[in-house]
Amino acid sequence: MQINTSNGEIPVPAPLALLGLGLLAIGYTRKRKA
């Protein structure tokens, strides 16, 4: 499912995926530190 915006370059799931990866990375590093 692709949503055409005025931009049209970045699909909607892209920012969500990046956010999810960032949260996973933070959780992973925190787990490792602790």
Short mmCIF file of C-alpha atoms in Angstrom, two decimals:
data_model
loop_
_atom_site.label_atom_id
_atom_site.label_comp_id
_atom_site.label_asym_id
_atom_site.label_seq_id
_atom_site.Cartn_x
_atom_site.Cartn_y
_atom_site.Cartn_z
CA MET A 1 0.00 0.00 0.00
CA GLN A 2 1.61 3.22 -1.15
CA ILE A 3 0.29 6.68 -0.35
CA ASN A 4 1.08 9.41 -2.86
CA THR A 5 1.89 12.69 -1.15
CA SER A 6 3.07 16.00 -2.57
CA ASN A 7 6.56 14.72 -1.77
CA GLY A 8 6.10 11.23 -3.22
CA GLU A 9 9.72 10.31 -2.44
CA ILE A 10 9.41 8.80 1.04
CA PRO A 11 6.77 6.10 1.64
CA VAL A 12 4.89 6.29 4.93
CA PRO A 13 6.44 3.19 6.57
CA ALA A 14 9.98 4.56 6.12
CA PRO A 15 9.94 7.08 9.02
CA LEU A 16 8.09 4.57 11.21
CA ALA A 17 10.72 1.91 10.46
CA LEU A 18 13.52 4.35 11.28
CA LEU A 19 11.81 5.28 14.54
CA GLY A 20 11.35 1.62 15.44
CA LEU A 21 15.00 0.86 14.67
CA GLY A 22 16.09 3.81 16.81
CA LEU A 23 14.00 2.62 19.75
CA LEU A 24 15.34 -0.93 19.35
CA ALA A 25 18.91 0.37 19.25
CA ILE A 26 18.37 2.45 22.41
CA GLY A 27 16.80 -0.50 24.23
CA TYR A 28 19.60 -2.80 23.07
CA THR A 29 22.40 -0.48 24.21
CA ARG A 30 20.62 0.12 27.53
CA LYS A 31 20.29 -3.63 28.08
CA ARG A 32 23.96 -4.14 27.29
CA LYS A 33 25.07 -1.31 29.59
CA ALA A 34 22.96 -2.68 32.45
#
